[in-house]
Short mmCIF file of N, CA, C and O in Angstrom, two decimals:
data_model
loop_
_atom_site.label_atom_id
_atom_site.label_comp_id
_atom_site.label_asym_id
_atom_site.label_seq_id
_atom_site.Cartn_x
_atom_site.Cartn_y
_atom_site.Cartn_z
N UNK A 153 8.93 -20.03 -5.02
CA UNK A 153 8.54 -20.61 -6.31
C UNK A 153 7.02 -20.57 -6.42
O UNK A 153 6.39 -20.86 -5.41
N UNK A 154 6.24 -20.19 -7.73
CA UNK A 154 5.08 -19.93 -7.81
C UNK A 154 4.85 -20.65 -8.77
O UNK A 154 5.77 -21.41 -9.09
N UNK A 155 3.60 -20.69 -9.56
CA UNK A 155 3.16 -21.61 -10.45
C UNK A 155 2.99 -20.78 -12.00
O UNK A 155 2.12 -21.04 -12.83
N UNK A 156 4.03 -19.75 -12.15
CA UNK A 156 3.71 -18.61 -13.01
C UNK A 156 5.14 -19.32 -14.38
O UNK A 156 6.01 -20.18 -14.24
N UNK A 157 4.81 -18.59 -15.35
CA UNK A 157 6.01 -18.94 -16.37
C UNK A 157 6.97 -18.35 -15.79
O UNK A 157 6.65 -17.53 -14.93
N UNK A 158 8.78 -18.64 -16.11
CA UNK A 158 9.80 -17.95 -15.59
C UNK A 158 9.31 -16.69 -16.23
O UNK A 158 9.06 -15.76 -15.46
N UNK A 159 9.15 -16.52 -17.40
CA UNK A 159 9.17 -15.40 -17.78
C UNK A 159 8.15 -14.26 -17.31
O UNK A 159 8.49 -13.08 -17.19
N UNK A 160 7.05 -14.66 -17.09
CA UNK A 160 6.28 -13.97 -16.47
C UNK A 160 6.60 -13.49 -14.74
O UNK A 160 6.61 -12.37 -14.23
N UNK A 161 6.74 -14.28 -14.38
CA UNK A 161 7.91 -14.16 -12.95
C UNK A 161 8.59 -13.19 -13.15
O UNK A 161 8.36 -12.19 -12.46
N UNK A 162 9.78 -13.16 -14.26
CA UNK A 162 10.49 -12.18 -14.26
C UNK A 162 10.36 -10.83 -14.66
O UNK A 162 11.17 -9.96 -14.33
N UNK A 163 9.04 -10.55 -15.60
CA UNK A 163 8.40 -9.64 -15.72
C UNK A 163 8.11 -8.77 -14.59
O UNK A 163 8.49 -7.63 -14.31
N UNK A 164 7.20 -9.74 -13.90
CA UNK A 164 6.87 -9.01 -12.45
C UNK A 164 7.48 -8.69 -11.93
O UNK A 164 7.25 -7.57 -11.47
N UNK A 165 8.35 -9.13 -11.69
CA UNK A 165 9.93 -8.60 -10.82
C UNK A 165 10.47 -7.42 -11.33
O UNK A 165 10.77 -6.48 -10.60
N UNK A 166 10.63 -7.41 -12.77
CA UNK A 166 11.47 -6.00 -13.18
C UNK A 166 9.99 -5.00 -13.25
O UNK A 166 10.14 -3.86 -13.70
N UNK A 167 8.72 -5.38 -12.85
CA UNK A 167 8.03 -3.97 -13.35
C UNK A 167 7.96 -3.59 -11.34
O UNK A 167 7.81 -2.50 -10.80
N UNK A 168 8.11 -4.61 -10.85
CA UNK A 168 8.12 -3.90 -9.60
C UNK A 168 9.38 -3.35 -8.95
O UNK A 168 9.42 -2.40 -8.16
N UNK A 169 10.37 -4.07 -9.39
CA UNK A 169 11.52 -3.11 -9.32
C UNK A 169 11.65 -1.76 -9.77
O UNK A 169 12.48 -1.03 -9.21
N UNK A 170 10.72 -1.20 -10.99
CA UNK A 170 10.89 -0.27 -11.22
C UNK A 170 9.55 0.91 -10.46
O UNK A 170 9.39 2.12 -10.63
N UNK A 171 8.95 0.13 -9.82
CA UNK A 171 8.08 1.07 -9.15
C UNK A 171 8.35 0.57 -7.39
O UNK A 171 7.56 0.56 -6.44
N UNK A 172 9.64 0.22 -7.48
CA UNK A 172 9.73 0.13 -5.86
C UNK A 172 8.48 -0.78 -4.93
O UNK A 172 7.79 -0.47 -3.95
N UNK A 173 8.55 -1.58 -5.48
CA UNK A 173 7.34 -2.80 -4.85
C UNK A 173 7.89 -4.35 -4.48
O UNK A 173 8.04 -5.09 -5.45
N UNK A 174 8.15 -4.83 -3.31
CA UNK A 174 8.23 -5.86 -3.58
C UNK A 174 7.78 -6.75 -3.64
O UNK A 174 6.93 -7.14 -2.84
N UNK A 175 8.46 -7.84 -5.25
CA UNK A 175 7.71 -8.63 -5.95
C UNK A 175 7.24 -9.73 -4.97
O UNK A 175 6.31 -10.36 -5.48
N UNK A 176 7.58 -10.19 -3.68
CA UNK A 176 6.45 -11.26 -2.96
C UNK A 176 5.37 -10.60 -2.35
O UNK A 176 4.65 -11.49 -1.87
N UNK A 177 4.78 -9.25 -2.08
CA UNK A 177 3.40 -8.81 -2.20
C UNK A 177 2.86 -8.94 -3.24
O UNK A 177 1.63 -8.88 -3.24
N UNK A 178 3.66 -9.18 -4.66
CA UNK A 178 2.40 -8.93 -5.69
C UNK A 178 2.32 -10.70 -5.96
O UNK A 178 1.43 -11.37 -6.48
N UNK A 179 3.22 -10.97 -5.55
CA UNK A 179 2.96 -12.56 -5.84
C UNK A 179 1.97 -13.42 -4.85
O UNK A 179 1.26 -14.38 -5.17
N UNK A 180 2.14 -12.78 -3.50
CA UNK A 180 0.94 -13.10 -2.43
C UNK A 180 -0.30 -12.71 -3.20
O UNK A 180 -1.24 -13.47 -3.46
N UNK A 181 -0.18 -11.14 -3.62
CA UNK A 181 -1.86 -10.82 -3.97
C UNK A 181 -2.40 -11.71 -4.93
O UNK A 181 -3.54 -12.11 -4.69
N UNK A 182 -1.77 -12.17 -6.13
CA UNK A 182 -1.82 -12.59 -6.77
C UNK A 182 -2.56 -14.42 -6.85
O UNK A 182 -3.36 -14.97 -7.60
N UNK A 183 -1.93 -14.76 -5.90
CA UNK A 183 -1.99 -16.16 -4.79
C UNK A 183 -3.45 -15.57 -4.29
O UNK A 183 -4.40 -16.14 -4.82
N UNK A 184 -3.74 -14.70 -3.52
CA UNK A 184 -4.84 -13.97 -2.80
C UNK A 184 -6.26 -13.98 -3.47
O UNK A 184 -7.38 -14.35 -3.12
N UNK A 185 -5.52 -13.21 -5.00
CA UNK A 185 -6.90 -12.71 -5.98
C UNK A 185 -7.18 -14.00 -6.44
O UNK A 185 -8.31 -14.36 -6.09
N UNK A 186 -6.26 -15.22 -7.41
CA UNK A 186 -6.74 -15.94 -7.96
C UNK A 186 -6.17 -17.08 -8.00
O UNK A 186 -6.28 -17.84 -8.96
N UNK A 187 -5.43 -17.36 -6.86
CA UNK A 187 -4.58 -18.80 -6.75
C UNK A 187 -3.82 -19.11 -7.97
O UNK A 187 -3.64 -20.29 -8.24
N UNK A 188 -3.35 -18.17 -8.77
CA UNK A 188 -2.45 -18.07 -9.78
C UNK A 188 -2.88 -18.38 -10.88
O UNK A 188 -2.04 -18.65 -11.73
N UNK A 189 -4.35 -18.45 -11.25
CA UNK A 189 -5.26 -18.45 -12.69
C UNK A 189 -5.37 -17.01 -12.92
O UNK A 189 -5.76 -16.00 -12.34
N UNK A 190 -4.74 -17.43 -14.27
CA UNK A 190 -5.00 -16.51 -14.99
C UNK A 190 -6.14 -16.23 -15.71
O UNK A 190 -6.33 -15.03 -15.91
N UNK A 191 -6.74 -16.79 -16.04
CA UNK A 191 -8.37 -16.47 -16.39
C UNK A 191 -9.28 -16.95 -15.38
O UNK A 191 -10.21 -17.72 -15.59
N UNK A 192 -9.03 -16.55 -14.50
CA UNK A 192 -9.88 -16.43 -13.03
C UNK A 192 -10.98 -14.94 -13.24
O UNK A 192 -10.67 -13.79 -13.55
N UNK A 193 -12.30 -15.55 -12.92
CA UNK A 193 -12.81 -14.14 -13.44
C UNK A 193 -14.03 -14.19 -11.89
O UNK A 193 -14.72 -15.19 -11.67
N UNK A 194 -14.06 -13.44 -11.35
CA UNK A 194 -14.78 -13.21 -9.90
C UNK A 194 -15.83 -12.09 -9.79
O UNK A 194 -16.10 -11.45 -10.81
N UNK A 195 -16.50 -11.76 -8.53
CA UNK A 195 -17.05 -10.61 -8.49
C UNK A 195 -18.43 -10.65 -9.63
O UNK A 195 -18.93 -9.61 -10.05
N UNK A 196 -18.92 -11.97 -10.02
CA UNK A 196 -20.01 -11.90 -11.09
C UNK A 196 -19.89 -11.45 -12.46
O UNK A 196 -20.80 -11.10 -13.22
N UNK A 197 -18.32 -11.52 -12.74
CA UNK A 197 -17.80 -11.25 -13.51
C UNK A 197 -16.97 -9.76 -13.89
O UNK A 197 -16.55 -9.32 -14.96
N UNK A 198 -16.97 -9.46 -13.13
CA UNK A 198 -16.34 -8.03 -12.42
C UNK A 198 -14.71 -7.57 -12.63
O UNK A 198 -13.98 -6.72 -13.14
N UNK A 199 -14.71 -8.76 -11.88
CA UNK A 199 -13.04 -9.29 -11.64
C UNK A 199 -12.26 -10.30 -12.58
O UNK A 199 -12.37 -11.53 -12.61
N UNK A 200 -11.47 -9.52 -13.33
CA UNK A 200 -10.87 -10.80 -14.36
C UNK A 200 -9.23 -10.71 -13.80
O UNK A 200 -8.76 -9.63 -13.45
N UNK A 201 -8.37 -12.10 -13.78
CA UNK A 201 -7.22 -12.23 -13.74
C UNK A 201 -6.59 -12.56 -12.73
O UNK A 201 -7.05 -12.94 -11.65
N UNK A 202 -5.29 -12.41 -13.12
CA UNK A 202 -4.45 -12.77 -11.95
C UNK A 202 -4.69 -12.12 -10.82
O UNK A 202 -4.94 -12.68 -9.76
N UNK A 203 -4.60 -10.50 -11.03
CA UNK A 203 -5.14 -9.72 -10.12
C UNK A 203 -6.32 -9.33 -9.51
O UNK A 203 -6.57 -8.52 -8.62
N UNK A 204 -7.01 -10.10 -10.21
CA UNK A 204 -8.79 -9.74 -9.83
C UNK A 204 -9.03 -8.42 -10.30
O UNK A 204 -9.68 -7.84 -9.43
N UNK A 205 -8.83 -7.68 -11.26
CA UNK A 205 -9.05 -6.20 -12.11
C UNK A 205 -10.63 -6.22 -12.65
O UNK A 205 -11.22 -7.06 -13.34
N UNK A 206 -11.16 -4.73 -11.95
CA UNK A 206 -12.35 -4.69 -12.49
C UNK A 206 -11.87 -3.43 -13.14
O UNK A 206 -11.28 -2.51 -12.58
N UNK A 207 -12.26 -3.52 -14.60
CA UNK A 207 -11.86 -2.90 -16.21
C UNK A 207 -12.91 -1.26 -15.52
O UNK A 207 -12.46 -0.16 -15.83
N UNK A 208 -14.18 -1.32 -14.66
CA UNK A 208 -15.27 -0.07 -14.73
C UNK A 208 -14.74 0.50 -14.15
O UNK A 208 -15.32 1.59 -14.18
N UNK A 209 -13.58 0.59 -13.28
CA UNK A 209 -12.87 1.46 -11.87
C UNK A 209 -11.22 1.45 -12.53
O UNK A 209 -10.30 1.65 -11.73
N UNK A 210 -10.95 1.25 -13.74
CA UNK A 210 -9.74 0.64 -14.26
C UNK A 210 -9.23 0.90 -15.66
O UNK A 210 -8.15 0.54 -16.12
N UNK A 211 -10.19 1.57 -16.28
CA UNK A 211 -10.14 2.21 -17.93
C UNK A 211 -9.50 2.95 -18.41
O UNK A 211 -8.95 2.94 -19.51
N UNK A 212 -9.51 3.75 -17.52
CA UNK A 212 -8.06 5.12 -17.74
C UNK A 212 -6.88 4.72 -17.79
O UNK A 212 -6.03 5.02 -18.63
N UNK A 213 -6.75 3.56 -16.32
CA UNK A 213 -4.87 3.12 -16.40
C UNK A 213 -4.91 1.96 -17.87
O UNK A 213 -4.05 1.79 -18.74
N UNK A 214 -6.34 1.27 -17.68
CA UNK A 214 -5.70 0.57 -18.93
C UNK A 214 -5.57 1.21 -20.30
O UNK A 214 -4.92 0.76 -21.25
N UNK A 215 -6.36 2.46 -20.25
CA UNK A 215 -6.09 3.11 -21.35
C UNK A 215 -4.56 3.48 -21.77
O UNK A 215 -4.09 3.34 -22.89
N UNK A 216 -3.86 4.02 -20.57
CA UNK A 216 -3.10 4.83 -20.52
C UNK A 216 -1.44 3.57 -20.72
O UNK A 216 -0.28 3.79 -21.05
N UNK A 217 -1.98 2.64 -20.44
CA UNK A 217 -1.01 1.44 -20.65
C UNK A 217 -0.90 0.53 -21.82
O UNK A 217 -0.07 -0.33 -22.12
N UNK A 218 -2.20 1.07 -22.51
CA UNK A 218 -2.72 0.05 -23.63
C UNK A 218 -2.96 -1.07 -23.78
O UNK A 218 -2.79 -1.82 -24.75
N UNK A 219 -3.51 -1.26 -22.51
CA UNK A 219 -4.05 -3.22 -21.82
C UNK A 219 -5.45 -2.91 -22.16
O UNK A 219 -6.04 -1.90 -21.77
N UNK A 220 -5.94 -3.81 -22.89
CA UNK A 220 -7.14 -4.22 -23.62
C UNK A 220 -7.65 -5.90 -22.99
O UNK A 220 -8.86 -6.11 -22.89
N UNK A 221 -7.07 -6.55 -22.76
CA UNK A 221 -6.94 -7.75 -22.59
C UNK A 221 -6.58 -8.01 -20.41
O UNK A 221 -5.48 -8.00 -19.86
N UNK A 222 -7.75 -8.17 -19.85
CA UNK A 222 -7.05 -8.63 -18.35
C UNK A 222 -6.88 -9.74 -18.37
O UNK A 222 -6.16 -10.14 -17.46
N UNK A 223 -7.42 -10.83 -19.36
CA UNK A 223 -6.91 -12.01 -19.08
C UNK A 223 -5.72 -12.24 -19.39
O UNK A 223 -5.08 -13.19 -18.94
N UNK A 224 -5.27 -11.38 -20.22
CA UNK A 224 -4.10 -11.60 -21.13
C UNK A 224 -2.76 -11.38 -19.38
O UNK A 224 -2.65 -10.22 -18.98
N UNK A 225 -2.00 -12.41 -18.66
CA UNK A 225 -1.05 -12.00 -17.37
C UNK A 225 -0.53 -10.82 -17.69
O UNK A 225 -0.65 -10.02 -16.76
N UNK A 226 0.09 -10.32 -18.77
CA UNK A 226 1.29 -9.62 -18.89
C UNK A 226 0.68 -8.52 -18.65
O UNK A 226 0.94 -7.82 -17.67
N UNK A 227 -0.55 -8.16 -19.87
CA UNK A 227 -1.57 -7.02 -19.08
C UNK A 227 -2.25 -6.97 -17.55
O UNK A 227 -2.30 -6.07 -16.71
N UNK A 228 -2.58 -7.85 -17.55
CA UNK A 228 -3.31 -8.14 -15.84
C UNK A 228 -2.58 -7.31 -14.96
O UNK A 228 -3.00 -6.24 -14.53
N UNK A 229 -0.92 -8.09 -14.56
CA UNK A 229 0.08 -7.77 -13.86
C UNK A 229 0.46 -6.35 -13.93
O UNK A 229 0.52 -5.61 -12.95
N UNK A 230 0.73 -5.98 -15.22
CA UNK A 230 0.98 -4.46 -15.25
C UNK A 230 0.03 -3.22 -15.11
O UNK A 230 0.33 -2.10 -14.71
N UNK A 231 -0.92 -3.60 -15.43
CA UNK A 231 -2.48 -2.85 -14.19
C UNK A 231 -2.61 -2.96 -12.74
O UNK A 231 -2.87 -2.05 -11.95
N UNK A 232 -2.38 -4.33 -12.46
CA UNK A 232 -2.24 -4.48 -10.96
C UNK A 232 -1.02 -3.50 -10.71
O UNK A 232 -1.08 -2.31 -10.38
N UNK A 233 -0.03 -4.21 -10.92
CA UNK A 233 1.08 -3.52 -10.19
C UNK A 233 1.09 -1.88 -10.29
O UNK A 233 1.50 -1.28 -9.29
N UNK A 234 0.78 -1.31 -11.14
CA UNK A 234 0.73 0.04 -11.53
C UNK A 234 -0.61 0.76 -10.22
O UNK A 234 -0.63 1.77 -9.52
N UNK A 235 -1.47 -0.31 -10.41
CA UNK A 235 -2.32 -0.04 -9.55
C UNK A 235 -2.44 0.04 -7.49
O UNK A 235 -2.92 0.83 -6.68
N UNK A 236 -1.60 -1.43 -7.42
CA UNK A 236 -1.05 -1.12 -6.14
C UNK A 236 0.13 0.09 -5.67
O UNK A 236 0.22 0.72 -4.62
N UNK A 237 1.12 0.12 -7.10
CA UNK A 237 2.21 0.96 -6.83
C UNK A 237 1.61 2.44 -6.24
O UNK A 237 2.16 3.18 -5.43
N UNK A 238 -0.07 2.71 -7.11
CA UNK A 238 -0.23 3.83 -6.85
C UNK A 238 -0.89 4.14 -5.27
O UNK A 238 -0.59 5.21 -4.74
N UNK A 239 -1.67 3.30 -4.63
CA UNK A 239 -1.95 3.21 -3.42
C UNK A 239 -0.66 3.56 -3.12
O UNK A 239 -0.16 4.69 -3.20
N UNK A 240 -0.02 2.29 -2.67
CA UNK A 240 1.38 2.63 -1.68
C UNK A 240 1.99 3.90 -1.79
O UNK A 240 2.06 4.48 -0.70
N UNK A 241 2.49 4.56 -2.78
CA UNK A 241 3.27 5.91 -3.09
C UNK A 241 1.98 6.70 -2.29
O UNK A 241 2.46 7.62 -1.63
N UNK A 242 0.38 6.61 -2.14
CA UNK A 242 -0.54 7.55 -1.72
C UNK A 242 -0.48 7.66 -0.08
O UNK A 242 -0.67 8.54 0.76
N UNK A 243 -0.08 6.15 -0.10
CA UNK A 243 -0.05 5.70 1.52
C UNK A 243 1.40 5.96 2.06
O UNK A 243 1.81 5.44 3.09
N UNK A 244 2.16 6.85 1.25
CA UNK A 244 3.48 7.18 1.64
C UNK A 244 4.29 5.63 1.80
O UNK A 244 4.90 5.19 2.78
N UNK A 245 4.15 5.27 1.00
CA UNK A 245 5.26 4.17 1.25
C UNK A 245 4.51 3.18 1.97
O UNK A 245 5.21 2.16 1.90
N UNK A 246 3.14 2.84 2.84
CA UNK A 246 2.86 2.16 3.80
C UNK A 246 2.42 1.12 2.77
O UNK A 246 1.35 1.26 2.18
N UNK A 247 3.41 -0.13 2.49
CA UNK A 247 2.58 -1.49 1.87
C UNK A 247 1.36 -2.15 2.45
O UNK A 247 0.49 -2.75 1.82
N UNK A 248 1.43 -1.93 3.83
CA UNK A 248 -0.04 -2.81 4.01
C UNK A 248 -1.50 -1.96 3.89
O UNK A 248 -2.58 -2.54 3.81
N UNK A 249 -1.39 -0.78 3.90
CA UNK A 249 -2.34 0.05 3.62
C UNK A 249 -2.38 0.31 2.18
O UNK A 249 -3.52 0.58 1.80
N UNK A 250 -1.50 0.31 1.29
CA UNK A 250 -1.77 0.69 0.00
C UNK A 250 -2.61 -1.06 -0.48
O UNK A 250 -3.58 -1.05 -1.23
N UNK A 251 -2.09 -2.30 0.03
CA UNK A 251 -2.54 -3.41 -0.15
C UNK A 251 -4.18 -3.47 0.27
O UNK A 251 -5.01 -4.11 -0.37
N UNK A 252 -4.51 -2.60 1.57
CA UNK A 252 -6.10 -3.22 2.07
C UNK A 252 -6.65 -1.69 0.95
O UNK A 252 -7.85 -1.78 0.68
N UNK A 253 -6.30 -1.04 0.64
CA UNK A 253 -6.62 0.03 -0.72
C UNK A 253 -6.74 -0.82 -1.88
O UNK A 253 -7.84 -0.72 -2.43
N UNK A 254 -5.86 -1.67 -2.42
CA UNK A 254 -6.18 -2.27 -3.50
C UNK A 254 -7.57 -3.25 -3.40
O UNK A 254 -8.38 -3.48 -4.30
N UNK A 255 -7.57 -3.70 -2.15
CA UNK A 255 -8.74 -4.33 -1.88
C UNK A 255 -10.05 -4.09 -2.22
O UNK A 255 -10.74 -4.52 -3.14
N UNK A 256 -10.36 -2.98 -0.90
CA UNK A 256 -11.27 -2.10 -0.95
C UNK A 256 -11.40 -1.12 -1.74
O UNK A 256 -12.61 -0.86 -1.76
N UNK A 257 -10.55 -0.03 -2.78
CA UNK A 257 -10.53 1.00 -2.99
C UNK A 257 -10.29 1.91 -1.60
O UNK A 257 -10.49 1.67 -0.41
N UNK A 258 -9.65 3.35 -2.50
CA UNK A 258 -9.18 3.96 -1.39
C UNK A 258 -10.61 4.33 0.07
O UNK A 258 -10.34 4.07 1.25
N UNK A 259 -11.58 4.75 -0.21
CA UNK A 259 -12.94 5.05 0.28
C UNK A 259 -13.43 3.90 0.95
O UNK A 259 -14.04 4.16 1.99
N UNK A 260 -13.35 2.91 0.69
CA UNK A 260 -13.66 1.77 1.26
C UNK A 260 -12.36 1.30 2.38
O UNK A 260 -12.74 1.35 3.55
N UNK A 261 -11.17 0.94 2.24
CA UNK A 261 -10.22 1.55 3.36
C UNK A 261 -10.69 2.36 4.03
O UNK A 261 -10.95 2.11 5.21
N UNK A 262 -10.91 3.50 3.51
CA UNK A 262 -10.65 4.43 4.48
C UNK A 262 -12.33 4.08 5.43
O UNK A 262 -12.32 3.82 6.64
N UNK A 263 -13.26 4.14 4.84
CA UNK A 263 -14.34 3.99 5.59
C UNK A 263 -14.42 2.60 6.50
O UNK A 263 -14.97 2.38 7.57
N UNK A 264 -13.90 2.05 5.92
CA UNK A 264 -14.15 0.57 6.76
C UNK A 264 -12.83 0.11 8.36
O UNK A 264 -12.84 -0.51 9.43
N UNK A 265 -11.79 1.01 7.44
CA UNK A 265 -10.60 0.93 8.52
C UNK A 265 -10.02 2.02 9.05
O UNK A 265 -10.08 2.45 10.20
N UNK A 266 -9.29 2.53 7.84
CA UNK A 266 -8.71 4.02 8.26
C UNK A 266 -9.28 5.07 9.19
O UNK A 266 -8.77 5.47 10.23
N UNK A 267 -10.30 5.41 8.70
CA UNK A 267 -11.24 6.26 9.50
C UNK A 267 -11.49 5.71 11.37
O UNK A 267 -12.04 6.48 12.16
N UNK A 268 -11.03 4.41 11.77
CA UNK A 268 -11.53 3.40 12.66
C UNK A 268 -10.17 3.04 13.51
O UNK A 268 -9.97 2.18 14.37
N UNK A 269 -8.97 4.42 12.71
CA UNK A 269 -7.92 3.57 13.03
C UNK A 269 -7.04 2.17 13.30
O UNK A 269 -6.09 1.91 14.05
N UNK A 270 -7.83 1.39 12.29
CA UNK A 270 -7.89 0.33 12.09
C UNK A 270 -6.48 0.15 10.55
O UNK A 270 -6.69 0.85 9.57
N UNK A 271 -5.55 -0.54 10.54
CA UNK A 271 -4.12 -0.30 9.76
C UNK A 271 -3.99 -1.78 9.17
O UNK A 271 -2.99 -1.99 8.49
N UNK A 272 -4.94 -2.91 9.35
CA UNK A 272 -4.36 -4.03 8.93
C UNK A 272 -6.05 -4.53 8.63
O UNK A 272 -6.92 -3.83 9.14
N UNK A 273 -6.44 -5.69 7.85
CA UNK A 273 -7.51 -6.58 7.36
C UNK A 273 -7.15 -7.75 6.73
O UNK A 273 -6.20 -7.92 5.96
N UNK A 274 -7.95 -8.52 7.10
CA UNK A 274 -8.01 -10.15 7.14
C UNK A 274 -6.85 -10.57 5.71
O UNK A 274 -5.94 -11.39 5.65
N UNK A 275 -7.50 -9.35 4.41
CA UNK A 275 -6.75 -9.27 3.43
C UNK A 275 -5.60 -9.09 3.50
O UNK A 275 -4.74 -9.92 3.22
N UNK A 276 -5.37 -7.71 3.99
CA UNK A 276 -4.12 -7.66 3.61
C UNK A 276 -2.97 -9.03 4.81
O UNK A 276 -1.89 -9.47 4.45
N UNK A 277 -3.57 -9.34 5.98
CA UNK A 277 -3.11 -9.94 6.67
C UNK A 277 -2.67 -11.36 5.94
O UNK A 277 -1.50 -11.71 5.79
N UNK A 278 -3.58 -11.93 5.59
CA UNK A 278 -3.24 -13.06 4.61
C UNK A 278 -2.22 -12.53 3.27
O UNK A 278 -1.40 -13.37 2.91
N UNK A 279 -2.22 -11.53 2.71
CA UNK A 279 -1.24 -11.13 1.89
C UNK A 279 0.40 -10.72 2.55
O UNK A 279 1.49 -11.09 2.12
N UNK A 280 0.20 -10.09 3.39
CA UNK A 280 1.66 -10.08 4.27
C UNK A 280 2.11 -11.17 4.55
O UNK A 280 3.17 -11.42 3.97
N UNK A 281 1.58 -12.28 5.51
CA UNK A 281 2.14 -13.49 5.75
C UNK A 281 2.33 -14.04 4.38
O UNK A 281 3.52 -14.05 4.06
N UNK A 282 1.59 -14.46 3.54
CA UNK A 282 1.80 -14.99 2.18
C UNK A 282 3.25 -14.55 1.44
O UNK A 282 4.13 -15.35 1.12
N UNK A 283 3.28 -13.52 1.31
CA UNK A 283 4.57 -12.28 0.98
C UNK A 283 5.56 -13.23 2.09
O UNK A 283 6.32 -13.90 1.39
N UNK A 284 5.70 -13.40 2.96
CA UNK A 284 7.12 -13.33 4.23
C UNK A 284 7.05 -15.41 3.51
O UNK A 284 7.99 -16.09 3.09
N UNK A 285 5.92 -15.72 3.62
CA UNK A 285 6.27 -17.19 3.25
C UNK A 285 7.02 -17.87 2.18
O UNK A 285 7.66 -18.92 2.10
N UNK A 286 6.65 -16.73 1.25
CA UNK A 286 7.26 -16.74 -0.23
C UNK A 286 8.59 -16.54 0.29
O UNK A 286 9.29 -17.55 0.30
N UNK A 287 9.15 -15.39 0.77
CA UNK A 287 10.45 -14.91 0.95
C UNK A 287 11.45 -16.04 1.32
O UNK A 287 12.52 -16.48 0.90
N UNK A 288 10.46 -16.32 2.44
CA UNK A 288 11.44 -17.60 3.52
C UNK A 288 11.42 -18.88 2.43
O UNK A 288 12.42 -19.56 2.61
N UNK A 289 10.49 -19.45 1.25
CA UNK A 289 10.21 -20.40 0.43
C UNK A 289 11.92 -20.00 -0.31
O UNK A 289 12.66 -20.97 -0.43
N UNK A 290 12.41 -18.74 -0.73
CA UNK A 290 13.40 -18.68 -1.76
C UNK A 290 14.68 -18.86 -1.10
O UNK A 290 15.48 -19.35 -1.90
N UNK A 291 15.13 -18.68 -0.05
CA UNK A 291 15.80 -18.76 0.91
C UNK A 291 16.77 -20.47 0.79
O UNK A 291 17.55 -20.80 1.68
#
């Protein structure tokens, strides 16, 4: 149980169902980026939303989705998720690497960890456990 509308909940759920994600990583990240404010805006103003979305690294997908609005959840969520979905599918399926990617960007992963053989960060670590706590919370 999260602090989100049902409906928005259930949103998330069917957009990650349809990109093969599961919905307690995006609900950890989510918990992660902004303790579940939605007009949470970070990074010096960089970062707006649920997801912490910076719009300058992010214009194309929102173009391409027609999200104008990150504060707006429904947009937020469907940038994020579109956005992690695309890490993970890059990372072959690997959720915790497509997760420390959403973090960092792919270059920043890779320079800070990947490259170091390094497969896990503080981030994504707190997002995995977060994810398994949720799970065991619905249970």
């Amino acid at each position: 149980d999260v602090p989100l509308s049902e409906d928005l909940q259930l949103y998330i759920v069917s957009l990650c169902e349809g990109k093969n994600i599961d919905p307690a990583i995006v609900f950890a990240m989510i918990w992660r980026e902004s303790r579940f404010n939605p007009l949470s805006v970070g990074d010096n103003g960089n970062s707006l939303g649920l997801m912490q979305i910076q719009p300058r690294f992010h214009s194309g997908l929102m173009a391409e989705f027609g999200c104008d609005d990150l504060l707006d959840p429904y947009q937020n969520v469907t940038i994020g998720i579109a956005i992690l979905a695309g890490h993970v599918n890059y990372y072959d399926g690997n959720v915790e690497m497509g997760v420390m990617a959403y973090n960092a960007g792919k270059a920043g992963a890779y320079n800070a960890y990947f490259s170091k053989g390094v497969y896990s960060s503080p981030y994504s670590q707190s997002v995995m456990e977060k994810a398994e706590e949720l799970k065991g919370a619905k249970k």
